[in-house]
mmCIF file with all atom_site columns, C-alpha atoms and ligand atoms in Angstrom:
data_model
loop_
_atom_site.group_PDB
_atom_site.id
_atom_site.type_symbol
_atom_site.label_atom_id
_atom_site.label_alt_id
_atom_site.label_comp_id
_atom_site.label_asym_id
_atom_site.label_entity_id
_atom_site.label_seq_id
_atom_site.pdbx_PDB_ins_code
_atom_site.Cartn_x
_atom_site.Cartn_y
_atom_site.Cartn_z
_atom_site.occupancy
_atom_site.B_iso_or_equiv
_atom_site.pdbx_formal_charge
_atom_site.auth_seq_id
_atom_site.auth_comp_id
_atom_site.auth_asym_id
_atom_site.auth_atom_id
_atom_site.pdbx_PDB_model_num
ATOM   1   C  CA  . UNK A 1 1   ? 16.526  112.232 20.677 1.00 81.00 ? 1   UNK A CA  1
ATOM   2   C  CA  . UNK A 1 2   ? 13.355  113.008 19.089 1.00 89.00 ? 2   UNK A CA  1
ATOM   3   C  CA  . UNK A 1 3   ? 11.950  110.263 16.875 1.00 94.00 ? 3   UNK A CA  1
ATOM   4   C  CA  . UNK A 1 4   ? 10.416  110.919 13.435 1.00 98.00 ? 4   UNK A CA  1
ATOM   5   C  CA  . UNK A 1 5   ? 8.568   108.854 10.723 1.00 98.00 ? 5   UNK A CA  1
ATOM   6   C  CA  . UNK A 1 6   ? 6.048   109.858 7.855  1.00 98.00 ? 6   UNK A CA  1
ATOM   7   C  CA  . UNK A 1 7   ? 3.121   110.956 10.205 1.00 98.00 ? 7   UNK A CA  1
ATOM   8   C  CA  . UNK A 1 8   ? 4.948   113.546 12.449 1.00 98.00 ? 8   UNK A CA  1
ATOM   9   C  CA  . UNK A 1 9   ? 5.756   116.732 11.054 1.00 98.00 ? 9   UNK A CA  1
ATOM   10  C  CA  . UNK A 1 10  ? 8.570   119.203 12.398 1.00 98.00 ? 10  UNK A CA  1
ATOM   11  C  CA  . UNK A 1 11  ? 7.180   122.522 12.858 1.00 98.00 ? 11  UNK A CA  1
ATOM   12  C  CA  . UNK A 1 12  ? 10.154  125.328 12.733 1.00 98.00 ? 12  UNK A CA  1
ATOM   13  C  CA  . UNK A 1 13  ? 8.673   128.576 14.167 1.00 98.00 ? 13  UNK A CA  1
ATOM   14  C  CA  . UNK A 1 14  ? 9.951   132.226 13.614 1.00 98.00 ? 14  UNK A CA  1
ATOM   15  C  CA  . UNK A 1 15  ? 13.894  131.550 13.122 1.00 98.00 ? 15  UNK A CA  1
ATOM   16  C  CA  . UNK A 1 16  ? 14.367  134.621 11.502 1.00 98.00 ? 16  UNK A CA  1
ATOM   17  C  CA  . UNK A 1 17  ? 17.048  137.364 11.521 1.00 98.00 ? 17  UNK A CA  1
ATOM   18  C  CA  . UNK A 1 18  ? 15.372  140.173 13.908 1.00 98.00 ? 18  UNK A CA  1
ATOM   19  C  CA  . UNK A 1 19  ? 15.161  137.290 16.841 1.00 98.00 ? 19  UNK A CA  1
ATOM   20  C  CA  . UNK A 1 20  ? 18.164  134.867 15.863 1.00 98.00 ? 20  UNK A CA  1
ATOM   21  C  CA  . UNK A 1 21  ? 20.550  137.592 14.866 1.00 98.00 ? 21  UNK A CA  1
ATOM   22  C  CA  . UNK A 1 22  ? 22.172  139.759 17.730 1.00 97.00 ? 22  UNK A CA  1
ATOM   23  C  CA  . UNK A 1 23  ? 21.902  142.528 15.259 1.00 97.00 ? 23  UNK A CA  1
ATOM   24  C  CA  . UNK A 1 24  ? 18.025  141.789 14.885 1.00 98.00 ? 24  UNK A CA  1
ATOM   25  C  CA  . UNK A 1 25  ? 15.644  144.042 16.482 1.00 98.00 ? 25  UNK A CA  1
ATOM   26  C  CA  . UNK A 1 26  ? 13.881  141.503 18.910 1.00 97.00 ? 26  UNK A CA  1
ATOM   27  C  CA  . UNK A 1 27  ? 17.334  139.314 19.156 1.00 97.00 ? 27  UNK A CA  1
ATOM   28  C  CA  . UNK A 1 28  ? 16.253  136.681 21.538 1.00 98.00 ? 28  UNK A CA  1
ATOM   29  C  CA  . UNK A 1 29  ? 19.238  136.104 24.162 1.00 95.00 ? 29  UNK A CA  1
ATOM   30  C  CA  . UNK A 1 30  ? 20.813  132.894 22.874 1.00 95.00 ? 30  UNK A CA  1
ATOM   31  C  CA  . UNK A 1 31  ? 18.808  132.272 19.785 1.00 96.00 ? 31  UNK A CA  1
ATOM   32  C  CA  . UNK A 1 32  ? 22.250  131.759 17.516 1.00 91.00 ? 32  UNK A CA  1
ATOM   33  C  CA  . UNK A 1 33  ? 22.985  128.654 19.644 1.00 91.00 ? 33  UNK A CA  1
ATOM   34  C  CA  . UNK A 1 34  ? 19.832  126.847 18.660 1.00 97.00 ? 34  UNK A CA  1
ATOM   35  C  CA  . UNK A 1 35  ? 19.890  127.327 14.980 1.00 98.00 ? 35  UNK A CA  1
ATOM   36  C  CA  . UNK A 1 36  ? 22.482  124.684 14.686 1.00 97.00 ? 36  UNK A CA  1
ATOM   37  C  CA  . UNK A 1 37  ? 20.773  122.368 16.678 1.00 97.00 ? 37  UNK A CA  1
ATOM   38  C  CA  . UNK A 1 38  ? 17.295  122.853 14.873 1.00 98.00 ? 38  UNK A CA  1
ATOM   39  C  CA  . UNK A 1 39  ? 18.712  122.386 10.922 1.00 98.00 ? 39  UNK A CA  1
ATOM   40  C  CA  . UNK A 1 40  ? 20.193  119.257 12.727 1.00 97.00 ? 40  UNK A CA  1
ATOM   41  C  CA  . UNK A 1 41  ? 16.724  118.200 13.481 1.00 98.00 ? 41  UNK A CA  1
ATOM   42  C  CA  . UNK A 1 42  ? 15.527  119.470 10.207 1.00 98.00 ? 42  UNK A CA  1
ATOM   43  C  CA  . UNK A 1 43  ? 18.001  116.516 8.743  1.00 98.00 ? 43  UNK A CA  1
ATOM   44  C  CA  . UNK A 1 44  ? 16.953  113.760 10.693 1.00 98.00 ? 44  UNK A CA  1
ATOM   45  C  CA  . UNK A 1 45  ? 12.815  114.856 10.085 1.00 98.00 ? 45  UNK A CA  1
ATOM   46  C  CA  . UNK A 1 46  ? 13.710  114.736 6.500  1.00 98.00 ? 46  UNK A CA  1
ATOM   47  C  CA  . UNK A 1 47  ? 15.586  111.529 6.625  1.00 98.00 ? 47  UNK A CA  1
ATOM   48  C  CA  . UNK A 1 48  ? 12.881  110.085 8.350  1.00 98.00 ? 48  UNK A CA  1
ATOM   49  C  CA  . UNK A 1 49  ? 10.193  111.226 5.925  1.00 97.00 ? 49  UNK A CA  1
ATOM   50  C  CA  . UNK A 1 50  ? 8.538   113.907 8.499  1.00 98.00 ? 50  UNK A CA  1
ATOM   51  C  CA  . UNK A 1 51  ? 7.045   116.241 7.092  1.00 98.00 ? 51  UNK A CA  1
ATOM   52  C  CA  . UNK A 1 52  ? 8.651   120.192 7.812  1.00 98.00 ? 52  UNK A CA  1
ATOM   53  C  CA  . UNK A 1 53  ? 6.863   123.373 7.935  1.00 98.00 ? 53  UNK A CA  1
ATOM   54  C  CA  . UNK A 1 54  ? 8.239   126.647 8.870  1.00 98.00 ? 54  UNK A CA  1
ATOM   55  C  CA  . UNK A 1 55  ? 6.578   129.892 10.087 1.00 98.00 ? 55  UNK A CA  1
ATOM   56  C  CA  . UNK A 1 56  ? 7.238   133.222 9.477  1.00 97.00 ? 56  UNK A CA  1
ATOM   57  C  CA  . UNK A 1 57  ? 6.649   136.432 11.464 1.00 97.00 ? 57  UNK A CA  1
ATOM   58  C  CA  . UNK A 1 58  ? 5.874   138.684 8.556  1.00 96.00 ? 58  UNK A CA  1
ATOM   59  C  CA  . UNK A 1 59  ? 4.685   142.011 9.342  1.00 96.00 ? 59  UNK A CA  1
ATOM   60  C  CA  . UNK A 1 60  ? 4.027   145.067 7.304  1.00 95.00 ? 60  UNK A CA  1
ATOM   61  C  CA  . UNK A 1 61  ? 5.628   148.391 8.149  1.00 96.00 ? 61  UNK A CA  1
ATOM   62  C  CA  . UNK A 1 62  ? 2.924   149.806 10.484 1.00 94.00 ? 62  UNK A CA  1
ATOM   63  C  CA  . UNK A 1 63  ? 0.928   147.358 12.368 1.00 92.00 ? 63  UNK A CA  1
ATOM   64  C  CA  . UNK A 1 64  ? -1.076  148.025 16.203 1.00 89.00 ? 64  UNK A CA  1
ATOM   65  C  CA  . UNK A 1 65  ? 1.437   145.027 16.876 1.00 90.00 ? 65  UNK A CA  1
ATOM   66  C  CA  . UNK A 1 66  ? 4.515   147.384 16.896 1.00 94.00 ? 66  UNK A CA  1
ATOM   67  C  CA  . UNK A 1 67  ? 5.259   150.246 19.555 1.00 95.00 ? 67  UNK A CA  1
ATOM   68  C  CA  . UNK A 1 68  ? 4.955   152.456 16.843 1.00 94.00 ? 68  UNK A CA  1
ATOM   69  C  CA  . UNK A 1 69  ? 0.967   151.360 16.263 1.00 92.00 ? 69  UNK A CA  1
ATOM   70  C  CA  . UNK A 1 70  ? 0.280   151.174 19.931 1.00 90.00 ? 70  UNK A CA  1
ATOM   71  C  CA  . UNK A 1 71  ? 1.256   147.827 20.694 1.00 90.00 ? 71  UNK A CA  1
ATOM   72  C  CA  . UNK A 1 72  ? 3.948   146.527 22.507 1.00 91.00 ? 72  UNK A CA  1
ATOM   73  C  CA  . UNK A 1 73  ? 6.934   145.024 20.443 1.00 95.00 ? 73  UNK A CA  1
ATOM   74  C  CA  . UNK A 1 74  ? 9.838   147.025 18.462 1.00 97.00 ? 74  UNK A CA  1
ATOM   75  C  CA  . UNK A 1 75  ? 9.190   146.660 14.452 1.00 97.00 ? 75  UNK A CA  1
ATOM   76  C  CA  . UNK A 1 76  ? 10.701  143.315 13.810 1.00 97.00 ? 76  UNK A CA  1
ATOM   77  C  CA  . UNK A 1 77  ? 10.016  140.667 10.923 1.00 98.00 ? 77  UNK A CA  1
ATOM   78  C  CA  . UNK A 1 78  ? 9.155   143.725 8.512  1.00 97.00 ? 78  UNK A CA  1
ATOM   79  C  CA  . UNK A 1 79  ? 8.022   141.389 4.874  1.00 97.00 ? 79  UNK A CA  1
ATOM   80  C  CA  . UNK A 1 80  ? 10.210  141.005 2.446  1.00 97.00 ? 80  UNK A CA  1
ATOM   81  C  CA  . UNK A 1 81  ? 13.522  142.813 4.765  1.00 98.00 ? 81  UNK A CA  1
ATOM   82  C  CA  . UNK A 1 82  ? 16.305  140.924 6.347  1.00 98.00 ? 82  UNK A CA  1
ATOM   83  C  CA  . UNK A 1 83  ? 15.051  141.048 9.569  1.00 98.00 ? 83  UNK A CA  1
ATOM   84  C  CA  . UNK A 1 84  ? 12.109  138.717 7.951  1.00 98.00 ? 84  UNK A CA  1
ATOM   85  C  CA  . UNK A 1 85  ? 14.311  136.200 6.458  1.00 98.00 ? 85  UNK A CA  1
ATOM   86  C  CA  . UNK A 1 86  ? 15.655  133.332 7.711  1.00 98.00 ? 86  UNK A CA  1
ATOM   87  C  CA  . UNK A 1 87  ? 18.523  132.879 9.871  1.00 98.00 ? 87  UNK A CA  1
ATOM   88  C  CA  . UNK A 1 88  ? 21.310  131.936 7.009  1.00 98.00 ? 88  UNK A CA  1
ATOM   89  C  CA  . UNK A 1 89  ? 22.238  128.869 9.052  1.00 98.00 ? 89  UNK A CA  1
ATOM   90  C  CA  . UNK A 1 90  ? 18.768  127.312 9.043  1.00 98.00 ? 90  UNK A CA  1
ATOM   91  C  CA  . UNK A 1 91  ? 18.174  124.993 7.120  1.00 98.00 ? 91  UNK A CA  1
ATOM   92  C  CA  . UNK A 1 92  ? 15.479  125.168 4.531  1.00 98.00 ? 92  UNK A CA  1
ATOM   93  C  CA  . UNK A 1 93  ? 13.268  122.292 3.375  1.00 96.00 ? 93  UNK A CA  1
ATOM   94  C  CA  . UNK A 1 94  ? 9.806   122.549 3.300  1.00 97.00 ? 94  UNK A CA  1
ATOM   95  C  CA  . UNK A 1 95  ? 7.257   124.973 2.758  1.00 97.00 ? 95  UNK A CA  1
ATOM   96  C  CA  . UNK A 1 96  ? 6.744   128.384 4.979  1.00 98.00 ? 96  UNK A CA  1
ATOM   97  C  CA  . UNK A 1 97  ? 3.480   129.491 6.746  1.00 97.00 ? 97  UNK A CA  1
ATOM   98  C  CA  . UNK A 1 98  ? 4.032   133.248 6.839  1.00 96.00 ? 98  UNK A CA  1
ATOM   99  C  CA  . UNK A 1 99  ? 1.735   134.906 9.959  1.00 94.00 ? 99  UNK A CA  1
ATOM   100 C  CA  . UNK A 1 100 ? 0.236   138.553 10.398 1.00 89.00 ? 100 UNK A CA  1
ATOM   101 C  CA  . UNK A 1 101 ? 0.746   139.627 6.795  1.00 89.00 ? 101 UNK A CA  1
ATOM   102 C  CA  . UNK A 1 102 ? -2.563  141.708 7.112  1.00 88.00 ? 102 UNK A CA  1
ATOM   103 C  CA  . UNK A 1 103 ? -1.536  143.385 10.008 1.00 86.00 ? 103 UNK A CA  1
ATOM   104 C  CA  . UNK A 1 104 ? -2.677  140.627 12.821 1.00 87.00 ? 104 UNK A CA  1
ATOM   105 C  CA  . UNK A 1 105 ? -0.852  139.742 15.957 1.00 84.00 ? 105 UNK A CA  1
ATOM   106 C  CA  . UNK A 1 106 ? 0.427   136.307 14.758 1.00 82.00 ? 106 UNK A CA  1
ATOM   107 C  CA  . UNK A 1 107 ? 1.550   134.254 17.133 1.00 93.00 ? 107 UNK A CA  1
ATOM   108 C  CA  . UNK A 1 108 ? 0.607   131.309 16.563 1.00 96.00 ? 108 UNK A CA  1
ATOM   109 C  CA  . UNK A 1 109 ? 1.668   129.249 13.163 1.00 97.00 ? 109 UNK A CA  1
ATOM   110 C  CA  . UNK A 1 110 ? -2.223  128.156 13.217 1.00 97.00 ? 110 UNK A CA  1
ATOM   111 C  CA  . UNK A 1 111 ? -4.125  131.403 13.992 1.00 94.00 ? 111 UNK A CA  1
ATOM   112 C  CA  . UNK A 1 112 ? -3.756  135.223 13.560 1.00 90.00 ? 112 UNK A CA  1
ATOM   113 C  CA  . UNK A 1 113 ? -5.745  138.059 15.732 1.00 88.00 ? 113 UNK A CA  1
ATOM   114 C  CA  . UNK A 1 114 ? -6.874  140.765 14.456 1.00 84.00 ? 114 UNK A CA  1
ATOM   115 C  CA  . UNK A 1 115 ? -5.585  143.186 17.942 1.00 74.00 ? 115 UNK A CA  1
ATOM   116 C  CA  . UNK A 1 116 ? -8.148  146.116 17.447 1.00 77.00 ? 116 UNK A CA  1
ATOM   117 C  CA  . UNK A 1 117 ? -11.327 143.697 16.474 1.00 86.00 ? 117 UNK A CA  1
ATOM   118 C  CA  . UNK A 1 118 ? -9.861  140.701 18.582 1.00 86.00 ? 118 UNK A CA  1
ATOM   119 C  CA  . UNK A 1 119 ? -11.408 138.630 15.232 1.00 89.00 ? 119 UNK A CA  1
ATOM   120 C  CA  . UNK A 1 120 ? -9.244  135.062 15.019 1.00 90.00 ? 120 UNK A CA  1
ATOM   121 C  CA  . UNK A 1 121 ? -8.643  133.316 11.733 1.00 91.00 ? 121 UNK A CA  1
ATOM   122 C  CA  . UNK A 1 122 ? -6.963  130.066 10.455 1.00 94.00 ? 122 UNK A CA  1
ATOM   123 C  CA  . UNK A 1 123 ? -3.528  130.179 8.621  1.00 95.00 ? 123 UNK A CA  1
ATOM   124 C  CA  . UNK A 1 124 ? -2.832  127.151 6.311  1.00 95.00 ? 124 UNK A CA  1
ATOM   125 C  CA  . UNK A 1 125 ? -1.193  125.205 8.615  1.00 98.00 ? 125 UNK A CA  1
ATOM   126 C  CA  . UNK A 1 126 ? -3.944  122.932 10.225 1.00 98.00 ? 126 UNK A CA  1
ATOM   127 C  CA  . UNK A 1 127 ? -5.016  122.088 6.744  1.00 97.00 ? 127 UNK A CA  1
ATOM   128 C  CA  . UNK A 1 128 ? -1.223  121.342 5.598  1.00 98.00 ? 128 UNK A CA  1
ATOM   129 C  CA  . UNK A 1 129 ? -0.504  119.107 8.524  1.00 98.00 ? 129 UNK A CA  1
ATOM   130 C  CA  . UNK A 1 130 ? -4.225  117.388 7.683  1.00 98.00 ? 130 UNK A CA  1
ATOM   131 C  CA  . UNK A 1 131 ? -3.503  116.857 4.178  1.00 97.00 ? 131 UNK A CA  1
ATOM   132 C  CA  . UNK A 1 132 ? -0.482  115.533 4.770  1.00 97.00 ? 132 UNK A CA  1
ATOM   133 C  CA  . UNK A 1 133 ? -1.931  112.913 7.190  1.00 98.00 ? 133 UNK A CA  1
ATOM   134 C  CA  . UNK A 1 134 ? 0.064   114.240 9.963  1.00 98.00 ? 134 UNK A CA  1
ATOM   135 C  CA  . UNK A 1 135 ? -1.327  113.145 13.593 1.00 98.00 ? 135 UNK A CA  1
ATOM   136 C  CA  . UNK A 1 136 ? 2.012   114.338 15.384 1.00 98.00 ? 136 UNK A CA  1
ATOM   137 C  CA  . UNK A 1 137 ? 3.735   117.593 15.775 1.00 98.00 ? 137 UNK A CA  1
ATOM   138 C  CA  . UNK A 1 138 ? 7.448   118.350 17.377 1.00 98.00 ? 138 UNK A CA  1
ATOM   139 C  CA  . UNK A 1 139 ? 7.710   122.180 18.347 1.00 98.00 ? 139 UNK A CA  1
ATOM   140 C  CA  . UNK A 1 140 ? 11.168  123.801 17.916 1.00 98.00 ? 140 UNK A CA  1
ATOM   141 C  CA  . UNK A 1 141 ? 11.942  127.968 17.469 1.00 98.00 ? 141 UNK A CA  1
ATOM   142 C  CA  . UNK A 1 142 ? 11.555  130.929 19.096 1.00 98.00 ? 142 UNK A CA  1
ATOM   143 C  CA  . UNK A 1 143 ? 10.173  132.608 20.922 1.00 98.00 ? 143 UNK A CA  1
ATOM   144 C  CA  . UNK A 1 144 ? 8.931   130.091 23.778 1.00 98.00 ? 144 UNK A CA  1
ATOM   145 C  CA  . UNK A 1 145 ? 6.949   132.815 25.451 1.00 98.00 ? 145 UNK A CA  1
ATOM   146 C  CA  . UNK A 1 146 ? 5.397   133.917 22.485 1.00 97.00 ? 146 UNK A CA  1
ATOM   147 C  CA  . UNK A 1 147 ? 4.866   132.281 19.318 1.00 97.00 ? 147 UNK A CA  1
ATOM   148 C  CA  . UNK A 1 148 ? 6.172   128.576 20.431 1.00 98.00 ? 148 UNK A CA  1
ATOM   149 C  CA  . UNK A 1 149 ? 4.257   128.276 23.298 1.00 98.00 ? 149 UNK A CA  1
ATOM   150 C  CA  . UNK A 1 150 ? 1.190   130.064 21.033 1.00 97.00 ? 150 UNK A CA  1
ATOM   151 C  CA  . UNK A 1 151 ? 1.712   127.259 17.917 1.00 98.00 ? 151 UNK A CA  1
ATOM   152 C  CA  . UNK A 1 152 ? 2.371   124.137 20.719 1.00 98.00 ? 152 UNK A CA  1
ATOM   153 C  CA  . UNK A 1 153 ? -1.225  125.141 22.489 1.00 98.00 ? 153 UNK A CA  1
ATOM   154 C  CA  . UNK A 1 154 ? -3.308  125.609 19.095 1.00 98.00 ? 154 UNK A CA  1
ATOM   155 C  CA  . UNK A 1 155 ? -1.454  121.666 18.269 1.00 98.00 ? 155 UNK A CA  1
ATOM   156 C  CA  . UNK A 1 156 ? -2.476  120.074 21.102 1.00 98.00 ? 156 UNK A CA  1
ATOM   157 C  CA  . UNK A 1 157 ? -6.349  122.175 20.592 1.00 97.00 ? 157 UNK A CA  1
ATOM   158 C  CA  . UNK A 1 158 ? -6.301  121.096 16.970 1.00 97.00 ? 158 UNK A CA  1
ATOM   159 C  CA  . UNK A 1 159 ? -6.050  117.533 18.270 1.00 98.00 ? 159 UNK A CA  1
ATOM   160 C  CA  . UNK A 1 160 ? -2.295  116.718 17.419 1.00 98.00 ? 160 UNK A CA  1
ATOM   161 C  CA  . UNK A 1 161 ? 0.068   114.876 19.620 1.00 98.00 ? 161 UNK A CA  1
ATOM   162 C  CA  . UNK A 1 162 ? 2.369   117.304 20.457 1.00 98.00 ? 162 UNK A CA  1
ATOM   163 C  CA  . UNK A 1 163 ? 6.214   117.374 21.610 1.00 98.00 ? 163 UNK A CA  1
ATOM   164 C  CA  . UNK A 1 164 ? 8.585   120.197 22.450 1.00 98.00 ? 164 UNK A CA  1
ATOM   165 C  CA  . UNK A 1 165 ? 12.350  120.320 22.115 1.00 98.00 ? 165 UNK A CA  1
ATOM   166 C  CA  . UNK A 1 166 ? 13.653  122.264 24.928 1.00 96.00 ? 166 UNK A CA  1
ATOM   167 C  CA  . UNK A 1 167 ? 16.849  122.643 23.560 1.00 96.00 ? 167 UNK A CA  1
ATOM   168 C  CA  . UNK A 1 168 ? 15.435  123.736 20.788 1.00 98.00 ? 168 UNK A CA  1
ATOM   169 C  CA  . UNK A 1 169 ? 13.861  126.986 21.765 1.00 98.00 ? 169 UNK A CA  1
ATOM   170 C  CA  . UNK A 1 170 ? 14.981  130.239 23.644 1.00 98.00 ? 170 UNK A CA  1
ATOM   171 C  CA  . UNK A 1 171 ? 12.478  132.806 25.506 1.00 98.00 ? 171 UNK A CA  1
ATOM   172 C  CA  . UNK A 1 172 ? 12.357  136.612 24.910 1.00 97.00 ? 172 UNK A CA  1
ATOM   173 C  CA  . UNK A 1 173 ? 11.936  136.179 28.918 1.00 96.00 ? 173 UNK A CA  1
ATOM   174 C  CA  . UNK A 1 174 ? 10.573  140.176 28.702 1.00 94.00 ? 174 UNK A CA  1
ATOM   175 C  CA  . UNK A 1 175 ? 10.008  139.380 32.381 1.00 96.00 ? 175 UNK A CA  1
ATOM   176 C  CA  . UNK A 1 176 ? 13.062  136.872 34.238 1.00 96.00 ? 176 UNK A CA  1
ATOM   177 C  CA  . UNK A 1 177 ? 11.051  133.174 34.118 1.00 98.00 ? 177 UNK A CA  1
ATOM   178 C  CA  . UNK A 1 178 ? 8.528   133.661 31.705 1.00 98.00 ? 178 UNK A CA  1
ATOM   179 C  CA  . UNK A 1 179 ? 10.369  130.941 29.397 1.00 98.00 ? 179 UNK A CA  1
ATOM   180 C  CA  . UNK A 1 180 ? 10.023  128.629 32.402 1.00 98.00 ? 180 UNK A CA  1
ATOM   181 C  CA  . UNK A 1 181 ? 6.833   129.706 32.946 1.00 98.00 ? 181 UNK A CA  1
ATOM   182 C  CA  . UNK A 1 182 ? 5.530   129.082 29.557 1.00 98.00 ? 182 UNK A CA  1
ATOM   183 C  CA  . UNK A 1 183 ? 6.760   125.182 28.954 1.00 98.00 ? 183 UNK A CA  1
ATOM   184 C  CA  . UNK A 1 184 ? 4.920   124.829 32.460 1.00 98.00 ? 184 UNK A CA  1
ATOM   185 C  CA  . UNK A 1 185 ? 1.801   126.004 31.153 1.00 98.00 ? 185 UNK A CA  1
ATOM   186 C  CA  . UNK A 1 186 ? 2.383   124.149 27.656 1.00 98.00 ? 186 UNK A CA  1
ATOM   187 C  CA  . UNK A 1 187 ? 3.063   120.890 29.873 1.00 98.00 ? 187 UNK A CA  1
ATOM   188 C  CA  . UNK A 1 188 ? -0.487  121.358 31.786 1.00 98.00 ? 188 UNK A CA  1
ATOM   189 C  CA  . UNK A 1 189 ? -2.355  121.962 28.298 1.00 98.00 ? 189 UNK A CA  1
ATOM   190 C  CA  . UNK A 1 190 ? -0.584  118.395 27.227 1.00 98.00 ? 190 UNK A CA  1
ATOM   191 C  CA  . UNK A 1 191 ? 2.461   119.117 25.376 1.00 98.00 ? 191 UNK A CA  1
ATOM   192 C  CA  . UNK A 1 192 ? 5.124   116.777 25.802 1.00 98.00 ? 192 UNK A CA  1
ATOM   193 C  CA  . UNK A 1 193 ? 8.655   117.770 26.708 1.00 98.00 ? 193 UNK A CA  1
ATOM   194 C  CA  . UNK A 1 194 ? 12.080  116.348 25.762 1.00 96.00 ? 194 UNK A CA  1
HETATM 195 C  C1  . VGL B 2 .   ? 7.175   136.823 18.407 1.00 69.88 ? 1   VGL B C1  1
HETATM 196 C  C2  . VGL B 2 .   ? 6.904   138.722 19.647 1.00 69.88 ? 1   VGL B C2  1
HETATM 197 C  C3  . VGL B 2 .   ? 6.344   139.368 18.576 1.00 69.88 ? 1   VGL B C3  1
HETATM 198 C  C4  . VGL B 2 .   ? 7.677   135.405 18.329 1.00 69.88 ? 1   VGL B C4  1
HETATM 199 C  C5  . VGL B 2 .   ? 6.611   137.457 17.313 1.00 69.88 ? 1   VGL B C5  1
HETATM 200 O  O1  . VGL B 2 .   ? 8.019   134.931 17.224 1.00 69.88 ? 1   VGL B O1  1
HETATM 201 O  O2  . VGL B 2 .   ? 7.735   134.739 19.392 1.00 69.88 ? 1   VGL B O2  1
HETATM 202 N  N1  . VGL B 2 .   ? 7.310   137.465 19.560 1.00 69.88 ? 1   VGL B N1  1
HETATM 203 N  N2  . VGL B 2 .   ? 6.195   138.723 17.400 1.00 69.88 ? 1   VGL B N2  1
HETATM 204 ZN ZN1 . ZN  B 3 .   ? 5.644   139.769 15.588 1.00 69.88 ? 2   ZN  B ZN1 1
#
């Protein structure tokens, strides 16, 4: 079990309706079984003092991140619809980073592209997790190809010891393996694995 105290922070990434839900639009294949598991976390991170952050896809209706702009993914995580909230069994205590509100591809909690200029730029989280004196991070949420795998590589590049709970997150897997594929490439980059 993962261990928490004042200077780790939990970081809860994406659990939102359009990839937890099987009604959701980008339902990641066995998302519903780790929302339990993560609000479980949540509790002991809290207990423990740990700090807890979530992020949010939040997109607005026409972005070059959907099919419909050119890019590659359904519309999901459309702001302020139900596909954008949270699950309803997650468990909510702490404050929300929400990512690609102006459009950008956001997958990471700590950076957002801009797709047509390429143009990166910071989301709140960094500074958060700084001002909070955080020097650890654990990694739970979906999607591990995507935006966990994204968030956990920006971590370790920001400096912050950083741990994954594989139970914790499921893949979109858009090709068979790339879930695999991606906590391989987080565990070369440094993240650690439990
Ligand atoms: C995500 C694809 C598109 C994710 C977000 O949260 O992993 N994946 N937007
Ligand atoms: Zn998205």
């Amino acid at each position: 079990m993962a261990n928490y105290d004042p200077r780790t922070a939990l970081i809860v990434v994406d659990v939102q309706n359009d990839f937890a839900d099987p009604n959701g639009s980008l339902y990641v294949k066995g998302a519903e079984d780790v929302v339990t598991f993560i609000s479980a976390e949540v509790a002991r991170a809290r207990a423990a003092g740990s700090l807890v952050v979530y992020t949010q896809d939040w997109h607005p209706p026409e972005t070059p991140h959907f099919a419909t702009g050119g890019g590659v993914w359904p519309v999901h995580c459309v702001r302020n619809t139900w596909g954008a909230a949270f699950h309803p069994g997650l468990k909510v205590e702490g404050d929300t980073v929400r990512k690609g509100a102006g459009g950008e591809d956001g997958y990471s909690g700590f950076t957002v592209r801009d797709p047509e200029s390429g143009r990166e730029s910071e989301t709140d989280l960094a500074a958060m997790l700084h001002d909070a004196g955080i020097e650890r991070v654990i990694v739970v949420g979906l999607a591990t190809d995507y935006c966990v795998k994204a968030t956990a590589l920006d971590a370790v590049r920001k400096g912050f010891s950083t741990l994954l709970l594989r139970d914790a997150v499921r893949a979109v897997d858009l090709t068979p393996g790339d879930g695999e594929r991606a906590i391989e490439e987080m565990c070369r980059a440094g993240v650690s694995l439990e």
